[in-house]
PDB file of C-alpha atoms in Angstrom:
ATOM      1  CA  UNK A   7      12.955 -13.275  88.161  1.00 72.00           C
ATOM      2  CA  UNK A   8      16.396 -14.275  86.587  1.00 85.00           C
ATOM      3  CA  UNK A   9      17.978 -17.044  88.308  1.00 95.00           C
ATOM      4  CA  UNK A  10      21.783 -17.603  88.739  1.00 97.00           C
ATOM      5  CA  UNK A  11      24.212 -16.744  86.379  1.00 98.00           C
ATOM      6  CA  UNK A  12      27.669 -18.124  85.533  1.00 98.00           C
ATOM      7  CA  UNK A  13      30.492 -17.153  83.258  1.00 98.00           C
ATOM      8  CA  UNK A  14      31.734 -17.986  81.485  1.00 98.00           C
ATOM      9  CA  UNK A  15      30.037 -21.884  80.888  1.00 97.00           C
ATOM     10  CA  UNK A  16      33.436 -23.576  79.867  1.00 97.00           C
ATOM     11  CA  UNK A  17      36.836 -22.550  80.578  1.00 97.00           C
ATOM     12  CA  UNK A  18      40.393 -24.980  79.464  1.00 98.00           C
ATOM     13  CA  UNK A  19      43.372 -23.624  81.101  1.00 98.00           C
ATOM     14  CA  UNK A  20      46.552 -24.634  81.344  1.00 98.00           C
ATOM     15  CA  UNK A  21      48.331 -25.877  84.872  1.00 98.00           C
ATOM     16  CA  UNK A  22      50.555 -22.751  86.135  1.00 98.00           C
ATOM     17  CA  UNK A  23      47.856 -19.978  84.924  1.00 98.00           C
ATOM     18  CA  UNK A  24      45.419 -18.402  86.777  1.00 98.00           C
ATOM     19  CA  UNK A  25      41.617 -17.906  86.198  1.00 98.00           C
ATOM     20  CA  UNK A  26      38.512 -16.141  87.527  1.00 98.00           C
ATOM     21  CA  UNK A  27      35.094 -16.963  87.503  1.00 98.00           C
ATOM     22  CA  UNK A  28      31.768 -14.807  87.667  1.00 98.00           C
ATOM     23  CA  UNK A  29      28.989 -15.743  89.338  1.00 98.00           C
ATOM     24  CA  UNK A  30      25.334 -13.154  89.634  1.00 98.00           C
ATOM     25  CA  UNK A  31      23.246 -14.324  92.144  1.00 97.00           C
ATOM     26  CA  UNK A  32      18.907 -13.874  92.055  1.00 96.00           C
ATOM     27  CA  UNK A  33      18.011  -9.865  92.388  1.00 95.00           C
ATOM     28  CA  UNK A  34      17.530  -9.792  96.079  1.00 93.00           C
ATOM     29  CA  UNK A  35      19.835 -12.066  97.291  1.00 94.00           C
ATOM     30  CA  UNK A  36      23.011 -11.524  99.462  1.00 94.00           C
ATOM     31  CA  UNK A  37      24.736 -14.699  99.723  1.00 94.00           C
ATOM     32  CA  UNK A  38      26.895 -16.514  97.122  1.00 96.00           C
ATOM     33  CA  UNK A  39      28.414 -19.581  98.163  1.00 96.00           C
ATOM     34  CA  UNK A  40      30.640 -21.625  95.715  1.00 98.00           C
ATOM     35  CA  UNK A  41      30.943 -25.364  95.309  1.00 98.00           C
ATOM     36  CA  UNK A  42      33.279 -27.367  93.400  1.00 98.00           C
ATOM     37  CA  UNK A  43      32.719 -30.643  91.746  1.00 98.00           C
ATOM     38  CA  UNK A  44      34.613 -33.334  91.338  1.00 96.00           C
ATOM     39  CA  UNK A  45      34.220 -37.496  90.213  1.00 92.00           C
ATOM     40  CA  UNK A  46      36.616 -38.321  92.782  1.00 90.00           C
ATOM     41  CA  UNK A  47      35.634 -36.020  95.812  1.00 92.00           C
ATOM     42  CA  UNK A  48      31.776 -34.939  94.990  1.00 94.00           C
ATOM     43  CA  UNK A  49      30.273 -31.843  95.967  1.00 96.00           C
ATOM     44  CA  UNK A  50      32.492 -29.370  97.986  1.00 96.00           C
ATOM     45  CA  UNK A  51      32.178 -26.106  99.780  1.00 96.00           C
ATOM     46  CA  UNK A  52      34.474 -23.759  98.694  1.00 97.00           C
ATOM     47  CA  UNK A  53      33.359 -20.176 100.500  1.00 95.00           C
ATOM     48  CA  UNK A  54      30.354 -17.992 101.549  1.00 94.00           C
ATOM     49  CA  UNK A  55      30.431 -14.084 100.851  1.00 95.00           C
ATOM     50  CA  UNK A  56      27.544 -11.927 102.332  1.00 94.00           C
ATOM     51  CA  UNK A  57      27.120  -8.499 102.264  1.00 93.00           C
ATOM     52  CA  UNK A  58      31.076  -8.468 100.960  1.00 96.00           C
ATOM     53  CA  UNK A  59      32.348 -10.279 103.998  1.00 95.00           C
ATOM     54  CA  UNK A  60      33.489 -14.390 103.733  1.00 95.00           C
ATOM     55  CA  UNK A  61      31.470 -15.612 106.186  1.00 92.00           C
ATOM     56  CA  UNK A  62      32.727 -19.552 105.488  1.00 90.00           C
ATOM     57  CA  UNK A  63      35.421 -21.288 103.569  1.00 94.00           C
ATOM     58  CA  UNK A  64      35.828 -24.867 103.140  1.00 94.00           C
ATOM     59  CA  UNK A  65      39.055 -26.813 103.564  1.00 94.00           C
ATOM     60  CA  UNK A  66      40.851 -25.487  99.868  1.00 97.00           C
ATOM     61  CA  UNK A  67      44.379 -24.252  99.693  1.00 97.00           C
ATOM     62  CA  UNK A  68      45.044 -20.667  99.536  1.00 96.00           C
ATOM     63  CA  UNK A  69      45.376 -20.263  95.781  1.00 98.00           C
ATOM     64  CA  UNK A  70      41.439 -20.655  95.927  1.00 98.00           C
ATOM     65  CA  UNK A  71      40.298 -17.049  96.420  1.00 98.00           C
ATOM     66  CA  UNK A  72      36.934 -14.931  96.062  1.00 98.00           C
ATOM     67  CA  UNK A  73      35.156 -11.758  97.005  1.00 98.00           C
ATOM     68  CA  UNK A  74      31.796 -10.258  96.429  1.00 98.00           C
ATOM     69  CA  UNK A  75      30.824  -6.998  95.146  1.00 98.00           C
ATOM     70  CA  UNK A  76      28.207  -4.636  96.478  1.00 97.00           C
ATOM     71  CA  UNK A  77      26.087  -5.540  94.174  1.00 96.00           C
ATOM     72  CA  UNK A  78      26.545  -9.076  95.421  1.00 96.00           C
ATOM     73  CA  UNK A  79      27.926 -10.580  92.426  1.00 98.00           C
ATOM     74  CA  UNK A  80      31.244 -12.491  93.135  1.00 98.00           C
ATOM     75  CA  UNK A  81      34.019 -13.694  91.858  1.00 98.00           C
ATOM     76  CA  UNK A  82      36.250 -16.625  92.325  1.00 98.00           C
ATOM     77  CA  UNK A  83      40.034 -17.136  91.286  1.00 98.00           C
ATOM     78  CA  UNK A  84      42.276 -19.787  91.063  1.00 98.00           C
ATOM     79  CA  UNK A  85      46.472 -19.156  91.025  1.00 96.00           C
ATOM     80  CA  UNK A  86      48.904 -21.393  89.980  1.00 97.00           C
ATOM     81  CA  UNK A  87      46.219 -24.102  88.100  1.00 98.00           C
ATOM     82  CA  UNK A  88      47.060 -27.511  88.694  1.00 98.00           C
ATOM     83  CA  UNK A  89      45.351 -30.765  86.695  1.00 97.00           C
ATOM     84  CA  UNK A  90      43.350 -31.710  89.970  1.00 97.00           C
ATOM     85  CA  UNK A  91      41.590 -28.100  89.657  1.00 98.00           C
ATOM     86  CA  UNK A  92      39.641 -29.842  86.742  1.00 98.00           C
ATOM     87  CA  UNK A  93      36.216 -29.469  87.731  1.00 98.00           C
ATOM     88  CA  UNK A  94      32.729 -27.761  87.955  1.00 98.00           C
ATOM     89  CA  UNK A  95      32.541 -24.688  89.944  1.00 98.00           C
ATOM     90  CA  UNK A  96      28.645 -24.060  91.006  1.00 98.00           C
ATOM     91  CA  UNK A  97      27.761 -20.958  92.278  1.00 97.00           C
ATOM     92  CA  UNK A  98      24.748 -20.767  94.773  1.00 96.00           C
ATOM     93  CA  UNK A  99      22.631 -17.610  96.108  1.00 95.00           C
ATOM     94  CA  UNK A 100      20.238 -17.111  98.700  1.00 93.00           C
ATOM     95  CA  UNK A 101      18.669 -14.345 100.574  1.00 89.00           C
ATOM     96  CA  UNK A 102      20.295 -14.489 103.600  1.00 78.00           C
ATOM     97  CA  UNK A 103      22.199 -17.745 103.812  1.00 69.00           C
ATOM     98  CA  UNK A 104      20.601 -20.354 106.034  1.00 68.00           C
ATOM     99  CA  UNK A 105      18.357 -21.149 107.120  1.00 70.00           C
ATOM    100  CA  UNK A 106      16.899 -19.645 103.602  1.00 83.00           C
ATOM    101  CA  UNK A 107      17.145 -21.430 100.411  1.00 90.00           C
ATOM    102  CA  UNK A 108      19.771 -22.133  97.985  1.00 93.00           C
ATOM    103  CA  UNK A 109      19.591 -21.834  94.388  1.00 95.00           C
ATOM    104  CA  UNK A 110      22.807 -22.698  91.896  1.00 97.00           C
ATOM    105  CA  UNK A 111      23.282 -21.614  88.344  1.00 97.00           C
ATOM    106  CA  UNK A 112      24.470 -23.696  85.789  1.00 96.00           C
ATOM    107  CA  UNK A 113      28.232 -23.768  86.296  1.00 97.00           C
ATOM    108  CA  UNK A 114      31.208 -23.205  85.211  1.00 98.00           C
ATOM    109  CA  UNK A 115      33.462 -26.263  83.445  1.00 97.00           C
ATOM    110  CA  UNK A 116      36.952 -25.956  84.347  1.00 98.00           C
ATOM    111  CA  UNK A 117      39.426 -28.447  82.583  1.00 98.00           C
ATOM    112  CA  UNK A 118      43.061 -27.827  82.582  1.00 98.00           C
ATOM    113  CA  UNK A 119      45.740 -29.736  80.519  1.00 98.00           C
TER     114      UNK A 119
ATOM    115  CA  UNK B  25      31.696 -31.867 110.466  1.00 82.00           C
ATOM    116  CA  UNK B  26      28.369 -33.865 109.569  1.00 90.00           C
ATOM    117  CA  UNK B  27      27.796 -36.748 107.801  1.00 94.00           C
ATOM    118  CA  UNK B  28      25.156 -37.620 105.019  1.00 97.00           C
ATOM    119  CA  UNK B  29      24.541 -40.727 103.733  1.00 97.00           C
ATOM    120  CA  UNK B  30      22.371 -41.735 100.555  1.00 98.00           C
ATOM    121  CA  UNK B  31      20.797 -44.912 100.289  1.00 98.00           C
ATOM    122  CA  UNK B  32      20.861 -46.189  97.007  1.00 98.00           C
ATOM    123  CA  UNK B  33      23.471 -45.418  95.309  1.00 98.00           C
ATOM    124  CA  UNK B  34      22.335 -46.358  92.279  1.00 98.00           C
ATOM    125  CA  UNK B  35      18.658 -47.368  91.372  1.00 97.00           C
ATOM    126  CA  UNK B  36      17.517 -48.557  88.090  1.00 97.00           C
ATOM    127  CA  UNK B  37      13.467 -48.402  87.445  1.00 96.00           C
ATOM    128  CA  UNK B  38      11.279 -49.687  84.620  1.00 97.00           C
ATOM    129  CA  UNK B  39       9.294 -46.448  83.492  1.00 98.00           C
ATOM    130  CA  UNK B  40       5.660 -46.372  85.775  1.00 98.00           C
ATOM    131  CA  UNK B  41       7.640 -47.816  88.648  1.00 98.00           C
ATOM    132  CA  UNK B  42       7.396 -46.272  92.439  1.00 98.00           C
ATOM    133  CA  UNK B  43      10.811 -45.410  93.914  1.00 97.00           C
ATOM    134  CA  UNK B  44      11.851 -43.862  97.862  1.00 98.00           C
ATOM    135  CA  UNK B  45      15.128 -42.382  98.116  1.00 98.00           C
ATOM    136  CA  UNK B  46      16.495 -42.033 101.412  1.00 98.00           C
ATOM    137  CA  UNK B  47      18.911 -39.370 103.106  1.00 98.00           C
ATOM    138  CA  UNK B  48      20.573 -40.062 107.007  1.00 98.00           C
ATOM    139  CA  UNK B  49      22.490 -37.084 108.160  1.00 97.00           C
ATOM    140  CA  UNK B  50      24.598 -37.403 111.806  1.00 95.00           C
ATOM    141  CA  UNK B  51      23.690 -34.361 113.454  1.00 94.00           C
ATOM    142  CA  UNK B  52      20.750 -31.333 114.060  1.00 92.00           C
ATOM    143  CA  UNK B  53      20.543 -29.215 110.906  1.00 91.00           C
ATOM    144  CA  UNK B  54      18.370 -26.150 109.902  1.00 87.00           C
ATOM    145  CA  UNK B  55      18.177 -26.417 106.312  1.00 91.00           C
ATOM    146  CA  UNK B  56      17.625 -29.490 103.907  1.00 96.00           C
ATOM    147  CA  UNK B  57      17.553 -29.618 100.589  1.00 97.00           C
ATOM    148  CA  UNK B  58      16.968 -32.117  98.006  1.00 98.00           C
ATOM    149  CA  UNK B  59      18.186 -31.284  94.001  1.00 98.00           C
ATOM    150  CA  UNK B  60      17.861 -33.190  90.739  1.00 98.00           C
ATOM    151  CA  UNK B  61      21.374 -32.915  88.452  1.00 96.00           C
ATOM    152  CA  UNK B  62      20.263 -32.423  85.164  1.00 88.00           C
ATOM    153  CA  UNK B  63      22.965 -34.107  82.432  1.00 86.00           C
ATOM    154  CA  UNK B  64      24.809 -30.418  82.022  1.00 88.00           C
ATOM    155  CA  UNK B  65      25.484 -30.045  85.637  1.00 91.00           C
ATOM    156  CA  UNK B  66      23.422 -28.073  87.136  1.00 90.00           C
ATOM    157  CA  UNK B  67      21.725 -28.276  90.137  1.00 95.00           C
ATOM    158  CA  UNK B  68      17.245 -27.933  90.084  1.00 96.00           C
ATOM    159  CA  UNK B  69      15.926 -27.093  93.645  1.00 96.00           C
ATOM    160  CA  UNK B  70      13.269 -29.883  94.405  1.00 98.00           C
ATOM    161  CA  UNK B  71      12.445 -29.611  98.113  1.00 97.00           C
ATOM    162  CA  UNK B  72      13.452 -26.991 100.412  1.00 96.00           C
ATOM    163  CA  UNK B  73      12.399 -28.821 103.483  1.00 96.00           C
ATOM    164  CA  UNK B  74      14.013 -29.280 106.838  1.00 93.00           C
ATOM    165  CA  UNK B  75      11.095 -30.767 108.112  1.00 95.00           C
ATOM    166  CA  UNK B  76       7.932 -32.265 107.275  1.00 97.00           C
ATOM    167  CA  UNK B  77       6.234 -33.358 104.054  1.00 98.00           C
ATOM    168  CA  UNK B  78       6.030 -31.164 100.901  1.00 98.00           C
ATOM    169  CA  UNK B  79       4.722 -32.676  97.399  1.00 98.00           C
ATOM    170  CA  UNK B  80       4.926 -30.799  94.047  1.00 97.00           C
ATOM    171  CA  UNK B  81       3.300 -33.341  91.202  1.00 97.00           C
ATOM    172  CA  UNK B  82       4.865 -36.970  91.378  1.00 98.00           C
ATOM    173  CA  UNK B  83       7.556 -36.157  93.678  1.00 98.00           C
ATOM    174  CA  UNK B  84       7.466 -36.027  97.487  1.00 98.00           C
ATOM    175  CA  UNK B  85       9.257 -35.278 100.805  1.00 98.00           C
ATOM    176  CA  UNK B  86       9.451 -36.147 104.369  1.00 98.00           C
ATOM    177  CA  UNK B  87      11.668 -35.146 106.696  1.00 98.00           C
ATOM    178  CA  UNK B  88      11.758 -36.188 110.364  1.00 97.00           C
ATOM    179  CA  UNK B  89      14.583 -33.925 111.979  1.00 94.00           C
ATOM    180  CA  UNK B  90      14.473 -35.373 115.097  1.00 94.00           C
ATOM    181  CA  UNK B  91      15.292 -39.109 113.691  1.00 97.00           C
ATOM    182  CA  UNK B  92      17.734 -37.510 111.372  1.00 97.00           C
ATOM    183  CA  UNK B  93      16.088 -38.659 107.955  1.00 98.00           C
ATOM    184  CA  UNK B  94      14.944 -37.037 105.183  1.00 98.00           C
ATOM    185  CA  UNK B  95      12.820 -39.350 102.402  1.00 98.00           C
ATOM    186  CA  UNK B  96      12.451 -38.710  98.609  1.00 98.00           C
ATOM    187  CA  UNK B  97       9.372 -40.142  96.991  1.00 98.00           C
ATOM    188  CA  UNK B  98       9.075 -40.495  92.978  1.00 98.00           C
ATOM    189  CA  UNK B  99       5.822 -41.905  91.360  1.00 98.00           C
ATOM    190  CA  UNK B 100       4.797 -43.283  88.160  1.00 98.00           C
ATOM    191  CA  UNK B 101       8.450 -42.327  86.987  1.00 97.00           C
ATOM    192  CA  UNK B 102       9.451 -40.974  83.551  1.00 97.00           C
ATOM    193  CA  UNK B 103      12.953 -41.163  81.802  1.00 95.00           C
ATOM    194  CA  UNK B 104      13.390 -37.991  82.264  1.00 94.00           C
ATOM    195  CA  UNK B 105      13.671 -38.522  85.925  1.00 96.00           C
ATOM    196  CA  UNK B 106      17.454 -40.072  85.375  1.00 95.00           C
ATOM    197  CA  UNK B 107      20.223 -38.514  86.675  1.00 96.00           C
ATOM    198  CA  UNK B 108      21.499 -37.705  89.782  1.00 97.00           C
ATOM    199  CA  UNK B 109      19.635 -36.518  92.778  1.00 98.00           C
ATOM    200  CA  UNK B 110      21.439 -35.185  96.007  1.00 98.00           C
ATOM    201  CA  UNK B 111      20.609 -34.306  99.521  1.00 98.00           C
ATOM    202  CA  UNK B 112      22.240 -31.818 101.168  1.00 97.00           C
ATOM    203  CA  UNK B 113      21.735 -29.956 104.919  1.00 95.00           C
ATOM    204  CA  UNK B 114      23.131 -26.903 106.574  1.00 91.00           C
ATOM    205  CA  UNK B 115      24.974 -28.025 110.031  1.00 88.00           C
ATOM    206  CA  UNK B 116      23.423 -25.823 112.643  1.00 85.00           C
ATOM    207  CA  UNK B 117      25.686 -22.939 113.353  1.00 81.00           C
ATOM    208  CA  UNK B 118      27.187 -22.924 109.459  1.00 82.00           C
ATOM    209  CA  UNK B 119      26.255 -21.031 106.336  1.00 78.00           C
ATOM    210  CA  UNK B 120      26.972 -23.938 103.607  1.00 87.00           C
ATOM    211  CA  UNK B 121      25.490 -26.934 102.336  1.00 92.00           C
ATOM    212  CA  UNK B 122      26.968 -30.448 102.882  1.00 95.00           C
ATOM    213  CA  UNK B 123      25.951 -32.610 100.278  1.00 96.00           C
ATOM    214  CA  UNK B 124      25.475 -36.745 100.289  1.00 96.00           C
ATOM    215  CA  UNK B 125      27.004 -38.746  97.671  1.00 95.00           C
ATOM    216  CA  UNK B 126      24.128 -39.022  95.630  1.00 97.00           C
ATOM    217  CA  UNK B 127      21.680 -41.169  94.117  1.00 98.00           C
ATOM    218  CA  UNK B 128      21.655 -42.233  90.279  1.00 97.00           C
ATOM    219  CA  UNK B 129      18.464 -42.998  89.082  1.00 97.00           C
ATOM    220  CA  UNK B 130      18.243 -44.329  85.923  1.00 96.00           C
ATOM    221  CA  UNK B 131      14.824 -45.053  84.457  1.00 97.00           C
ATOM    222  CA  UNK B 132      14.217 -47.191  81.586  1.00 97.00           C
ATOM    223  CA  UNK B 133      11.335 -47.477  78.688  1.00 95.00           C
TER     224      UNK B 133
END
């Protein structure tokens, strides 16, 4: 079974734009949560789509956006990029969301100058 | 919201050595995982264990959800075995992870 998959793997931007990411979670699964990465602030929750609803979302500003498809991919954009947006965005699926397992892809890394 | 704490932050082994990481979290949780960070980021599943033990090969777990501590064991360790490994739980009632700081293992020839 294919795991998680990202796009696309590396991303520069510059602050002011906008960008979206893609994220296709294991066949089966109905959650996709997204994380974001920083040296500074570690690993952070971002939001949780299942079933095309947000379930969750973590303590971002508004110009951090998503939704989920009915095929359960999803998709997560960013407005107005600022330098502190420089990060890696980790996408994570799991069947149902807990208490079942979470699996990430490989990332997307997002630097903007 | 819930704290996690990883204990040490950094370890440095000779290669063959023995090493316990350890994981404290602050409140009831249904879902624990442990992950290796491989040098391009992402994240490998290791345990998927919010209690008990579990072993797959050289590496180990224990959890004991009632004391609020989760323990990863590594044995006869390789250099491949650097990087960073995190611990992360689901707060009861939420649909995320909440990961610890991490621990950097570095293993040397």
């Amino acid at each position: 079974k294919a795991g998680v998959t990202q796009t696309p793997r590396y991303l520069i931007k510059t602050r002011g734009q906008q960008v979206t990411l893609s994220c296709s979670p294991i066949s089966g699964h109905r959650s996709v949560s997204w994380y974001q990465q920083t040296p500074g602030q570690g690993l952070q929750f971002l939001f949780e789509y299942f079933s095309e609803t947000q379930r969750n979302k973590g303590n971002f500003p508004g110009r951090f956006s998503g939704r989920q498809f009915s095929n359960s991919r999803s998709e997560m954009n960013v407005s107005t990029l600022e330098l502190g947006d420089s990060a890696l965005y980790l996408c994570a699926s799991s069947f149902r969301g807990d208490p079942y397992e979470q699996y990430f892809g490989p990332g997307t890394r997002l630097t903007v100058t | 919201g819930i704290q996690v704490e990883q204990s040490p932050p950094d370890l440095i082994l000779q290669e063959g050595a023995n090493s316990t990481l350890r994981c404290n979290f602050s409140d009831s949780v249904n879902n624990l995982q442990w992950f290796h960070q491989n040098p391009w980021g992402q994240l490998i599943n290791l345990f998927y264990i919010p209690s008990g033990t579990k072993q797959n090969g050289r590496l180990s777990a224990t959890t004991v959800a009632t004391e609020r501590y989760s323990l990863l064991y590594i044995s006869s360790s390789q250099t491949t075995d650097s990087g960073v490994y995190f611990c992360a739980v689901v707060h009861v009632g939420a649909n995320n992870l909440f990961f610890g700081t991490g621990t950097r293992l570095t293993v040397i020839p």
